[in-house]
PDB file of C-alpha atoms and ligand atoms in Angstrom:
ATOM      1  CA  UNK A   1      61.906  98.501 133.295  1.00  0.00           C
ATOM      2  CA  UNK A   2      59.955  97.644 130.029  1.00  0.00           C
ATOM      3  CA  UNK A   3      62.443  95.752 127.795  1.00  0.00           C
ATOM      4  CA  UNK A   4      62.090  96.732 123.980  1.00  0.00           C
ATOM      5  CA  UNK A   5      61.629  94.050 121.522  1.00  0.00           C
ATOM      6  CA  UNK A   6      64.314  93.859 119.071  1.00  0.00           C
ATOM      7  CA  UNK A   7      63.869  93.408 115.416  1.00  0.00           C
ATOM      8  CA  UNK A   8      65.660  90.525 113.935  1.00  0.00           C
ATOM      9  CA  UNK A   9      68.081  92.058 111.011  1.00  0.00           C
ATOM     10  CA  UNK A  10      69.294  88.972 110.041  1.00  0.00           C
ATOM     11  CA  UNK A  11      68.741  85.096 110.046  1.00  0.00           C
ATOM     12  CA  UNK A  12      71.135  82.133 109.223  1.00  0.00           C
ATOM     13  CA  UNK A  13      70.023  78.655 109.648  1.00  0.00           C
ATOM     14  CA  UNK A  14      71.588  75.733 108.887  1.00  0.00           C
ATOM     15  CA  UNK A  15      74.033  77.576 106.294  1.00  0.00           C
ATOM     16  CA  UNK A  16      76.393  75.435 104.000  1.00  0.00           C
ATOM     17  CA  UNK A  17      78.709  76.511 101.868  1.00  0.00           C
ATOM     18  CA  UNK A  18      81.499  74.381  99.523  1.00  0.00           C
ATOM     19  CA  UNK A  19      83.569  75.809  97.294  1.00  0.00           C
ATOM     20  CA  UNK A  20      84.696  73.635  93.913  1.00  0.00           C
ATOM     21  CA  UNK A  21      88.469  74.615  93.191  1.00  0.00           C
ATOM     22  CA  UNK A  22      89.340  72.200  90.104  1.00  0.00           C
ATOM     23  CA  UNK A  23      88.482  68.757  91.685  1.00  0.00           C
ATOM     24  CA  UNK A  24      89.011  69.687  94.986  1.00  0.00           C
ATOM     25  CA  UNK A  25      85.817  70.621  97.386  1.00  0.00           C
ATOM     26  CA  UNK A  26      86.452  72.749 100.694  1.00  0.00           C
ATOM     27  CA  UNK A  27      83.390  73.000 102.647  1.00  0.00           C
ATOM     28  CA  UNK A  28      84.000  76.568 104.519  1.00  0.00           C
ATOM     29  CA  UNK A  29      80.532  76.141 106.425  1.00  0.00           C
ATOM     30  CA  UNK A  30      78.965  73.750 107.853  1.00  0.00           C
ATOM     31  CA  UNK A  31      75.845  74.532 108.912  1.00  0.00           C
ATOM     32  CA  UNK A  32      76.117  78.243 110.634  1.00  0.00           C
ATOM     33  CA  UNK A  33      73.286  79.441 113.053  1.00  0.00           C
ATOM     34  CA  UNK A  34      73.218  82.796 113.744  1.00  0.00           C
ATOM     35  CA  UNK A  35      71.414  86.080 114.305  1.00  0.00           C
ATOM     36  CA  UNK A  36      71.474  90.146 114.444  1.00  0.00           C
ATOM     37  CA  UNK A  37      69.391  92.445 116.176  1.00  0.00           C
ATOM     38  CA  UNK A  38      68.111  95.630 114.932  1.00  0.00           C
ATOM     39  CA  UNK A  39      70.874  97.874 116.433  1.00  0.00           C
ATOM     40  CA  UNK A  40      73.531  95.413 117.462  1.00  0.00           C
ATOM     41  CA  UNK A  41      77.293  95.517 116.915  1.00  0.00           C
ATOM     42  CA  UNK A  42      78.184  91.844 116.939  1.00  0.00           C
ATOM     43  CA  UNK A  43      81.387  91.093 116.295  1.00  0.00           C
ATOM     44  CA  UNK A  44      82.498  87.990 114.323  1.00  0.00           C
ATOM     45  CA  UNK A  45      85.891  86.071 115.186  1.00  0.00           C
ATOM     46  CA  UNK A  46      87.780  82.567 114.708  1.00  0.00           C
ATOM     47  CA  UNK A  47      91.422  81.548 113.107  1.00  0.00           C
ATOM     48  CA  UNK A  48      91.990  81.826 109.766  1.00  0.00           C
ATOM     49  CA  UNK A  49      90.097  80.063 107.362  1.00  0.00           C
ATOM     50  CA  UNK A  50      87.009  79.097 109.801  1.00  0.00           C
ATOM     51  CA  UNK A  51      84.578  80.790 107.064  1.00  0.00           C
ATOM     52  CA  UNK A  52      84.197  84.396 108.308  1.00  0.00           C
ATOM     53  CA  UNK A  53      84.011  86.372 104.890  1.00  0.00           C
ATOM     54  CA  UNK A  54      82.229  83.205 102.985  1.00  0.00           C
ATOM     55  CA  UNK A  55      79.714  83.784 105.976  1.00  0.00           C
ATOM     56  CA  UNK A  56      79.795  87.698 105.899  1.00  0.00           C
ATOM     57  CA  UNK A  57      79.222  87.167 101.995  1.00  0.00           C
ATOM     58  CA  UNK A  58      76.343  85.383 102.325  1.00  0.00           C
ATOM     59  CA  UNK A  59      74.545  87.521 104.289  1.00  0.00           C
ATOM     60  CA  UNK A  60      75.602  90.676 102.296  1.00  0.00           C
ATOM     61  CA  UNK A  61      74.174  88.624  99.228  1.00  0.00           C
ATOM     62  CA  UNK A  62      77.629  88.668  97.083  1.00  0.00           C
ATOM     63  CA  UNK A  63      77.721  85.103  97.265  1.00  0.00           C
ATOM     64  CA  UNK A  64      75.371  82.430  97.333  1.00  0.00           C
ATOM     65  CA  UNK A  65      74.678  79.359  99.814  1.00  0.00           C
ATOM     66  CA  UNK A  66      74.523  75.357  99.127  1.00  0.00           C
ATOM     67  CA  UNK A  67      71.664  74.429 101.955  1.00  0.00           C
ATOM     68  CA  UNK A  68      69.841  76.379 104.693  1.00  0.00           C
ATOM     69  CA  UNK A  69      68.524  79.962 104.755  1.00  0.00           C
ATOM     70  CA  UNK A  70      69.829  83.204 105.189  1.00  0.00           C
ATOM     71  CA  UNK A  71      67.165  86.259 105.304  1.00  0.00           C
ATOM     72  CA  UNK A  72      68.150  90.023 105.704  1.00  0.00           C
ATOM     73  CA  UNK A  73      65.006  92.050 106.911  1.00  0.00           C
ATOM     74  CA  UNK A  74      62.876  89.030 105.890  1.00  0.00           C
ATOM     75  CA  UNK A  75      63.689  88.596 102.442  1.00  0.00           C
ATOM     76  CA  UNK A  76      65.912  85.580 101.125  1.00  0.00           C
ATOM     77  CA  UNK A  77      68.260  87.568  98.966  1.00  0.00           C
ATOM     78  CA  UNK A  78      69.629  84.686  96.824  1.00  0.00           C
ATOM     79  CA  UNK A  79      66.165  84.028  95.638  1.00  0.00           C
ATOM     80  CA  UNK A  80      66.442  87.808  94.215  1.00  0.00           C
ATOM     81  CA  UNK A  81      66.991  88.086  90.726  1.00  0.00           C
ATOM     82  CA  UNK A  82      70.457  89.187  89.867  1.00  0.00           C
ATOM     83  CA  UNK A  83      68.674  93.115  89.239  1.00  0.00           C
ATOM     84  CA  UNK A  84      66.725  92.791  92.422  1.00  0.00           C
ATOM     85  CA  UNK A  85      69.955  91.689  94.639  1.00  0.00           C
ATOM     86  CA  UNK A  86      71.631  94.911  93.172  1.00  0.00           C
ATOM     87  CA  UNK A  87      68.885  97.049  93.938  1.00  0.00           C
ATOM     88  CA  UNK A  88      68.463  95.731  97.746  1.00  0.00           C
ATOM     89  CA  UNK A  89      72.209  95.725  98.179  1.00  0.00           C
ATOM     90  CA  UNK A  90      72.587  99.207  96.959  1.00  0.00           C
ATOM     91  CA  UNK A  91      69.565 100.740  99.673  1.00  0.00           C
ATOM     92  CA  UNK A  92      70.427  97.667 102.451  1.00  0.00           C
ATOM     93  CA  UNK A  93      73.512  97.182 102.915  1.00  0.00           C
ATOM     94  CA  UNK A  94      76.698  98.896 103.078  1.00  0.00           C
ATOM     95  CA  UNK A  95      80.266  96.363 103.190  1.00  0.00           C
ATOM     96  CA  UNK A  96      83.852  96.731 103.658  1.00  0.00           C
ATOM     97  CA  UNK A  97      85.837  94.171 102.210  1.00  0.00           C
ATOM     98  CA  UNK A  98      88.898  92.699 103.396  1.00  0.00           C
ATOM     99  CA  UNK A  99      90.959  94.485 100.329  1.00  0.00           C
ATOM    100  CA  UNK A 100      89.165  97.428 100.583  1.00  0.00           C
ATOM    101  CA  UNK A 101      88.093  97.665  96.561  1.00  0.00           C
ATOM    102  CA  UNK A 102      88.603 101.135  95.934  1.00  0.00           C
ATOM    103  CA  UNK A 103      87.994 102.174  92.498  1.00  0.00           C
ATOM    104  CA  UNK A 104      91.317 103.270  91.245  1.00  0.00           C
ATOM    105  CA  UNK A 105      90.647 105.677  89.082  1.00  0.00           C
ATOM    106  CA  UNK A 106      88.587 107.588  91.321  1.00  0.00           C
ATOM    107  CA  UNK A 107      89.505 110.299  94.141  1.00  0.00           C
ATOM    108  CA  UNK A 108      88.845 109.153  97.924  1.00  0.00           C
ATOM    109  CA  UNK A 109      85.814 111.462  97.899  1.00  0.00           C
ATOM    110  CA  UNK A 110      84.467 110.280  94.036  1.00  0.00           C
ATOM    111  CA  UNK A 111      85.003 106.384  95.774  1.00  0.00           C
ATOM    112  CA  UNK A 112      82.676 107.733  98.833  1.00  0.00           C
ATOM    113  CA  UNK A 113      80.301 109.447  96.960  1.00  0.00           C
ATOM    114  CA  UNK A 114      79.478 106.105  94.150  1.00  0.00           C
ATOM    115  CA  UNK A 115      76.792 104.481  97.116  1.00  0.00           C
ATOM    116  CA  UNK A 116      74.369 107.447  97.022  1.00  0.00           C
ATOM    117  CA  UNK A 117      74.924 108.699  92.848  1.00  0.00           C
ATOM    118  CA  UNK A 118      74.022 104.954  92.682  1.00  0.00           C
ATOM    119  CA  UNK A 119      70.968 105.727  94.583  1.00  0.00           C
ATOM    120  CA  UNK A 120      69.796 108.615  92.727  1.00  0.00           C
ATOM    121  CA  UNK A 121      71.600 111.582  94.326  1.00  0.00           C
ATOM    122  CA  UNK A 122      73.231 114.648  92.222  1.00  0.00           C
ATOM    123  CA  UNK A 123      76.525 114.318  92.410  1.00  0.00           C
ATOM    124  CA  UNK A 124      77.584 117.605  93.737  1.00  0.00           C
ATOM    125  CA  UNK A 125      75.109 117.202  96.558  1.00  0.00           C
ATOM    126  CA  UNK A 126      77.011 113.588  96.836  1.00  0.00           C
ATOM    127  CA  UNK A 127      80.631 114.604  96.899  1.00  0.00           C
ATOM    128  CA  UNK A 128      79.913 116.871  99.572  1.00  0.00           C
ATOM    129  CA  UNK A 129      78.101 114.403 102.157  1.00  0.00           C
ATOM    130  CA  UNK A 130      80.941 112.434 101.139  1.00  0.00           C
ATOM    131  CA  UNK A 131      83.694 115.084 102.139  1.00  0.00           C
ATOM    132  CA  UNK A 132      81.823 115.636 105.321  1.00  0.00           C
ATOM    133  CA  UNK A 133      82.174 111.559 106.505  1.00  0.00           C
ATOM    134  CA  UNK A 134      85.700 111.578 105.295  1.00  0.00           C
ATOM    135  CA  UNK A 135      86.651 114.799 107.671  1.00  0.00           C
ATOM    136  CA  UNK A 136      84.825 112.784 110.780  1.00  0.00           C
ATOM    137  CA  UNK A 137      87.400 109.906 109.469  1.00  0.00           C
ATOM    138  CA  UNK A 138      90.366 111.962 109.424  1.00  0.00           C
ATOM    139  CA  UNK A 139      90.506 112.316 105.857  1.00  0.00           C
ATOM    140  CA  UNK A 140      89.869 116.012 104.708  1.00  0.00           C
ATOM    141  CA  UNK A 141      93.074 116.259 103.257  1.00  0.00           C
ATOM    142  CA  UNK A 142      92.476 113.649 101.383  1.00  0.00           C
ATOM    143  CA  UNK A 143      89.499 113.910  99.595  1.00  0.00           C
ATOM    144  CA  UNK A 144      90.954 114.575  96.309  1.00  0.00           C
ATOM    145  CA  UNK A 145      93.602 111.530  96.651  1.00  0.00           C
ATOM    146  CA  UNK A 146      93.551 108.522  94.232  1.00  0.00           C
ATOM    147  CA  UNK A 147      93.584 105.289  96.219  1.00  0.00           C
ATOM    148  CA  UNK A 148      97.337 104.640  95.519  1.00  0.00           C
ATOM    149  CA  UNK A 149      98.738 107.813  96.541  1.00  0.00           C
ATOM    150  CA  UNK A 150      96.666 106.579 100.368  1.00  0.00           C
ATOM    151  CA  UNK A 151      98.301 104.597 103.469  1.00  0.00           C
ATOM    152  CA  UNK A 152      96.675 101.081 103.943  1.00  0.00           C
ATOM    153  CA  UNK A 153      95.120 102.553 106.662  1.00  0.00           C
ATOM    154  CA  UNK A 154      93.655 105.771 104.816  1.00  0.00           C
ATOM    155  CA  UNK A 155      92.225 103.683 101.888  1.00  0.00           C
ATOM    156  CA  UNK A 156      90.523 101.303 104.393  1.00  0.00           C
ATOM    157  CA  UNK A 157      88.886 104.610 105.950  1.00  0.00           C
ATOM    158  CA  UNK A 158      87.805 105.793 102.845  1.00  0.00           C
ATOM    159  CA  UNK A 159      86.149 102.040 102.563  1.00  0.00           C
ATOM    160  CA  UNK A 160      84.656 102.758 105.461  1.00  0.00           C
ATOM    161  CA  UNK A 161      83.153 105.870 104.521  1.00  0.00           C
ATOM    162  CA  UNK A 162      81.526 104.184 101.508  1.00  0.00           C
ATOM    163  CA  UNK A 163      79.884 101.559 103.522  1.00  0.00           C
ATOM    164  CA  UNK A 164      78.493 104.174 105.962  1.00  0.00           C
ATOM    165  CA  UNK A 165      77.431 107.033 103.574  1.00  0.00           C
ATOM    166  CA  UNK A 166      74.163 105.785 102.410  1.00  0.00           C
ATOM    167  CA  UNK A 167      73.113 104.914 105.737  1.00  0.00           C
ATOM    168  CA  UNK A 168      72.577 101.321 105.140  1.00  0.00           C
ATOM    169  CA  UNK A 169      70.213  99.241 108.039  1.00  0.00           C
ATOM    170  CA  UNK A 170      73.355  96.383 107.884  1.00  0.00           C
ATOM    171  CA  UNK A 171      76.755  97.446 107.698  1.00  0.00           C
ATOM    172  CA  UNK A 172      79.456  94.175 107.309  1.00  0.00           C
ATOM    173  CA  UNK A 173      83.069  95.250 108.091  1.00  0.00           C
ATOM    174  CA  UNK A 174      85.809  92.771 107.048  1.00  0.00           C
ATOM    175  CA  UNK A 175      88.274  93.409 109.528  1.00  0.00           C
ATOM    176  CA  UNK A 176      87.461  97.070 109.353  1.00  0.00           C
ATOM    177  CA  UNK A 177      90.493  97.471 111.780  1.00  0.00           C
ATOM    178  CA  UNK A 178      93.361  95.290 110.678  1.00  0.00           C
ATOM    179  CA  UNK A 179      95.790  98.625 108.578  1.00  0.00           C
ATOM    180  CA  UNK A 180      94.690 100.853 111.579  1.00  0.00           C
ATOM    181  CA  UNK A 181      96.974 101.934 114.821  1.00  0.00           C
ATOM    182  CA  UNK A 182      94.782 101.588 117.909  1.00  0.00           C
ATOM    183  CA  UNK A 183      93.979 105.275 118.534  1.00  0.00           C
ATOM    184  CA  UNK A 184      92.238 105.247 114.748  1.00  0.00           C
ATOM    185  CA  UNK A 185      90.347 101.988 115.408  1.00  0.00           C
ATOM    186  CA  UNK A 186      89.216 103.272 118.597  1.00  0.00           C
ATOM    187  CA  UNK A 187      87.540 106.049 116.716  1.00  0.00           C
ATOM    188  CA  UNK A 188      86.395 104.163 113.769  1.00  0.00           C
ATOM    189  CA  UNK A 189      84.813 102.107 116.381  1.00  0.00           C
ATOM    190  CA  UNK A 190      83.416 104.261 118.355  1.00  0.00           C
ATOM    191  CA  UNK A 191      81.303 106.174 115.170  1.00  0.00           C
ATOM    192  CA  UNK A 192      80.149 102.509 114.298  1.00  0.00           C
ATOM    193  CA  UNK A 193      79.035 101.714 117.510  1.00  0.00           C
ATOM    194  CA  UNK A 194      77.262 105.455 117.435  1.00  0.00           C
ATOM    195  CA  UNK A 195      75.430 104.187 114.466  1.00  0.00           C
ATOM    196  CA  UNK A 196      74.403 101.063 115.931  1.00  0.00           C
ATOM    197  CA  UNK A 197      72.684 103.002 118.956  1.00  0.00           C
ATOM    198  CA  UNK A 198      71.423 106.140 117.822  1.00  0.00           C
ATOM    199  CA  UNK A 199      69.960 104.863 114.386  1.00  0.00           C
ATOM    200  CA  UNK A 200      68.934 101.139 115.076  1.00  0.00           C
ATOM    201  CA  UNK A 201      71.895  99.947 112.568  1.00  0.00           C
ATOM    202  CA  UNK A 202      73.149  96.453 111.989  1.00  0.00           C
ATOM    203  CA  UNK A 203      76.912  96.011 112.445  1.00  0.00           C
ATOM    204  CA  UNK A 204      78.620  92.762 112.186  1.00  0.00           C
ATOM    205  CA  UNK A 205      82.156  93.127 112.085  1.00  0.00           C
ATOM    206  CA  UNK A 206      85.004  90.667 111.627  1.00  0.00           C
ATOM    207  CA  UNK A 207      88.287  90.863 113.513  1.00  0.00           C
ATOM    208  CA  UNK A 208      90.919  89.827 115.249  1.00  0.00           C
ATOM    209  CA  UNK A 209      91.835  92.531 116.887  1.00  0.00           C
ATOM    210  CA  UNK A 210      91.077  91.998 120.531  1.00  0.00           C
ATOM    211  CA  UNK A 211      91.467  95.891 121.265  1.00  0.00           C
ATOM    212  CA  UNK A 212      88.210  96.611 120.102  1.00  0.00           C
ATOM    213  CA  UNK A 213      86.304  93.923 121.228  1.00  0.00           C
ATOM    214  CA  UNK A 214      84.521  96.109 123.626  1.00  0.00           C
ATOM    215  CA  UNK A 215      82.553  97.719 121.489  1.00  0.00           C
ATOM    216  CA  UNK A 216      80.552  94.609 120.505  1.00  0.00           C
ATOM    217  CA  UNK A 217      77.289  94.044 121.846  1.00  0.00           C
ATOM    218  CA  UNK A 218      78.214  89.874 121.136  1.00  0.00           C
ATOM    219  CA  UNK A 219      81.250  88.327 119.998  1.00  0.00           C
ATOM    220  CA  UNK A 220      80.472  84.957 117.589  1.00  0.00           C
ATOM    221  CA  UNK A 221      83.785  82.720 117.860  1.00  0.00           C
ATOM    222  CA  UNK A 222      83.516  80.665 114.858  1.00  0.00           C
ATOM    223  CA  UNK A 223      85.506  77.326 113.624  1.00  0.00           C
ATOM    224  CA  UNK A 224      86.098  75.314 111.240  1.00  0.00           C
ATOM    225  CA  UNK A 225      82.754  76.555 109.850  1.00  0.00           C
ATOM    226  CA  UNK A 226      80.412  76.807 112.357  1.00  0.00           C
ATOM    227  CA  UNK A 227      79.445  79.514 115.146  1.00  0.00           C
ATOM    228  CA  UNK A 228      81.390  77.788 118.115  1.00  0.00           C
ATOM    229  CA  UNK A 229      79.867  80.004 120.473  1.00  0.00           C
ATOM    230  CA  UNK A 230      78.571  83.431 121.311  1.00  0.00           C
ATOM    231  CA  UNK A 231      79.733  85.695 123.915  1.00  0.00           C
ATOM    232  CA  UNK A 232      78.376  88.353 125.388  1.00  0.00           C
ATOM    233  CA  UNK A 233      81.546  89.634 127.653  1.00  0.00           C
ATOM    234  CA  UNK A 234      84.502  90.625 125.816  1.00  0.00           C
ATOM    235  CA  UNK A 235      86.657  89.223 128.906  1.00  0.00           C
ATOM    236  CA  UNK A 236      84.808  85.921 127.874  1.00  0.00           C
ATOM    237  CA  UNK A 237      85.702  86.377 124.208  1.00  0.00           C
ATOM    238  CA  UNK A 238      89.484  86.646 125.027  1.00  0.00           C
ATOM    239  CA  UNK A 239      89.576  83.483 127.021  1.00  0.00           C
ATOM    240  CA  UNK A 240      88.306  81.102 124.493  1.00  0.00           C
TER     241      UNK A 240
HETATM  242  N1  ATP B   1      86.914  81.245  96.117  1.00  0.00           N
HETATM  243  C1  ATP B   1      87.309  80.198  96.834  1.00  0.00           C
HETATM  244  N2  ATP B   1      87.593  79.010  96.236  1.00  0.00           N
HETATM  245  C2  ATP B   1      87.975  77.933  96.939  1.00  0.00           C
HETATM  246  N3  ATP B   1      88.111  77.917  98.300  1.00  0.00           N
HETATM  247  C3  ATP B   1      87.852  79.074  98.936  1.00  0.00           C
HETATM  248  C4  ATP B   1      87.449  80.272  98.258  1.00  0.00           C
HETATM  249  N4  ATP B   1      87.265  81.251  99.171  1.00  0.00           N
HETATM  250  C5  ATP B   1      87.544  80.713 100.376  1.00  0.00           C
HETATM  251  N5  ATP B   1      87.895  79.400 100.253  1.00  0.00           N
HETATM  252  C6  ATP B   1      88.232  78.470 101.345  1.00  0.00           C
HETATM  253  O1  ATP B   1      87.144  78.463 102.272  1.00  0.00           O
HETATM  254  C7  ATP B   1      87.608  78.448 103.613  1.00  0.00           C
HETATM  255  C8  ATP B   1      87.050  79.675 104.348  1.00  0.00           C
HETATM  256  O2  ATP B   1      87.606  80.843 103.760  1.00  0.00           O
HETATM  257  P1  ATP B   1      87.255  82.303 104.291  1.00  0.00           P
HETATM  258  O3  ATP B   1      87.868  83.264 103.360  1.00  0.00           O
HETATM  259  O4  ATP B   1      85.784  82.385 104.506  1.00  0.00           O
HETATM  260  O5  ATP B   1      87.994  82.306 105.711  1.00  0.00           O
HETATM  261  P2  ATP B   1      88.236  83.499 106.766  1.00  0.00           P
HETATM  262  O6  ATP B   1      87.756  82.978 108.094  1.00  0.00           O
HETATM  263  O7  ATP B   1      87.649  84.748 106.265  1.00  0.00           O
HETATM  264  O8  ATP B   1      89.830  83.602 106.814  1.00  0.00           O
HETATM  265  P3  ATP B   1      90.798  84.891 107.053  1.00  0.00           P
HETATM  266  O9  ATP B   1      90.741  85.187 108.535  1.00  0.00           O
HETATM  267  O10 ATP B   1      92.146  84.371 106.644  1.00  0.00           O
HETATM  268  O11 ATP B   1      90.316  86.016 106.201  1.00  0.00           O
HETATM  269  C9  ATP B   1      89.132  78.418 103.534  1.00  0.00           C
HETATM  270  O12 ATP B   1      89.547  77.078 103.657  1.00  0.00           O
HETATM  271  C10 ATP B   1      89.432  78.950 102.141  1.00  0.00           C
HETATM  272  O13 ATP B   1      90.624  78.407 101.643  1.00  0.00           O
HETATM  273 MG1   MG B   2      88.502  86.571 105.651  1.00  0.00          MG
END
């Protein structure tokens, strides 16, 4: 069979990061290799504190790098001007943060809906595409919620549905799981890893939960701020 040539999404070479607290320095990477595919789930994991979210932030161009490169479909965001990062962020990328960052003030559906008013579309015409991905979440009882009257695990859906609904090429979950039960994260999952293959997506997910590990195409074990190694078996990914 004729194998098709991926697409390279995404880049790192050489990263290094080190954050300045005060007078103390904490280098969180030290030098990361690693890249995505044009429609590959990889899945990023390591203990706490090995540099997963400074690496994930990187790449989603919310923070910058010391040394080395990091390029997203090519371009070297952090050479972007502040105007152009917000503009390729807003069409590129889509990211769930490890807090979620709702918007407090706004309903579950208003929260959903701020990706594609932000790229041009009516907002009627927006708060319904967002009801729609909140009912394939779960959520259409909840549309017209305010974050704090949500569950953990229903405001880190509804973060989910805001990373998803402008149908981003690279999609970074920070522990997309980690307020679900199983039976949600399975189905979280499994529309993810729908995106990945039907639309040619760019997933890389951090986590630590082991249950859905077999939904990712690669598994990255990082430490102490490097990629340690990458797996391709999620049986493999367990054992180290
Ligand atoms: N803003 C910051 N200022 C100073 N040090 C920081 C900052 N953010 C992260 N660090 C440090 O950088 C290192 C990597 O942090 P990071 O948040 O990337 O880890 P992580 O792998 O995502 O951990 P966790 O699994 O707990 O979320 C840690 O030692 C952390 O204390
Ligand atoms: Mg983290």
């Amino acid at each position: 069979m004729k194998q098709q040539k991926l697409t390279t999404a995404v880049q790192c070479s050489k990263v290094i990061k080190t954050y300045t607290d005060g007078t103390t320095k904490v280098t969180a990477l030290r030098g990361v290799e690693l890249d995505i595919k044009e429609g590959e789930l990889l899945m990023l994991a390591g203990p706490s504190g090995c540099g997963k979210t400074t690496l994930i932030s990187i790449i989603a161009g919310i923070l910058d790098h010391d040394s080395g490169t990091c390029q997203v479909f090519g371009h070297k965001v952090s050479e972007f001007s502040p105007l152009e990062r917000i503009k390729f962020r807003a069409k590129n990328i889509g990211f769930v943060f490890q807090a979620f960052n709702l918007m407090p003030t706004l309903t579950a559906s208003e929260n959903v809906a701020v990706p594609l008013i932000i790229n041009g579309m009516e907002r009627h015409a927006a708060t319904l595409k967002a009801n729609e991905i909140l009912a394939q979440m779960g959520l259409s009882d909840k549309t017209h919620s305010l974050p704090v009257s949500l569950s953990g695990g229903q405001q880190q859906r509804v973060a989910i549905a805001r990373a998803l609904i402008h149908d981003p090429r690279l999609i970074v979950c920070d522990e997309p799981t980690s307020a679900l039960d199983g039976e949600t994260g399975q189905l979280i999952l499994g529309i993810m890893k729908k995106i990945a293959m039907d639309q040619k997506r760019s997933l890389i997910v951090v986590t630590h939960d082991i249950r859905i590990y077999p939904f990712a195409d690669r598994i990255a074990l990082m430490e102490d701020g490097k990629i340690k190694k990458i797996v391709t078996s999620y049986k493999d990914a367990i054992k180290n």
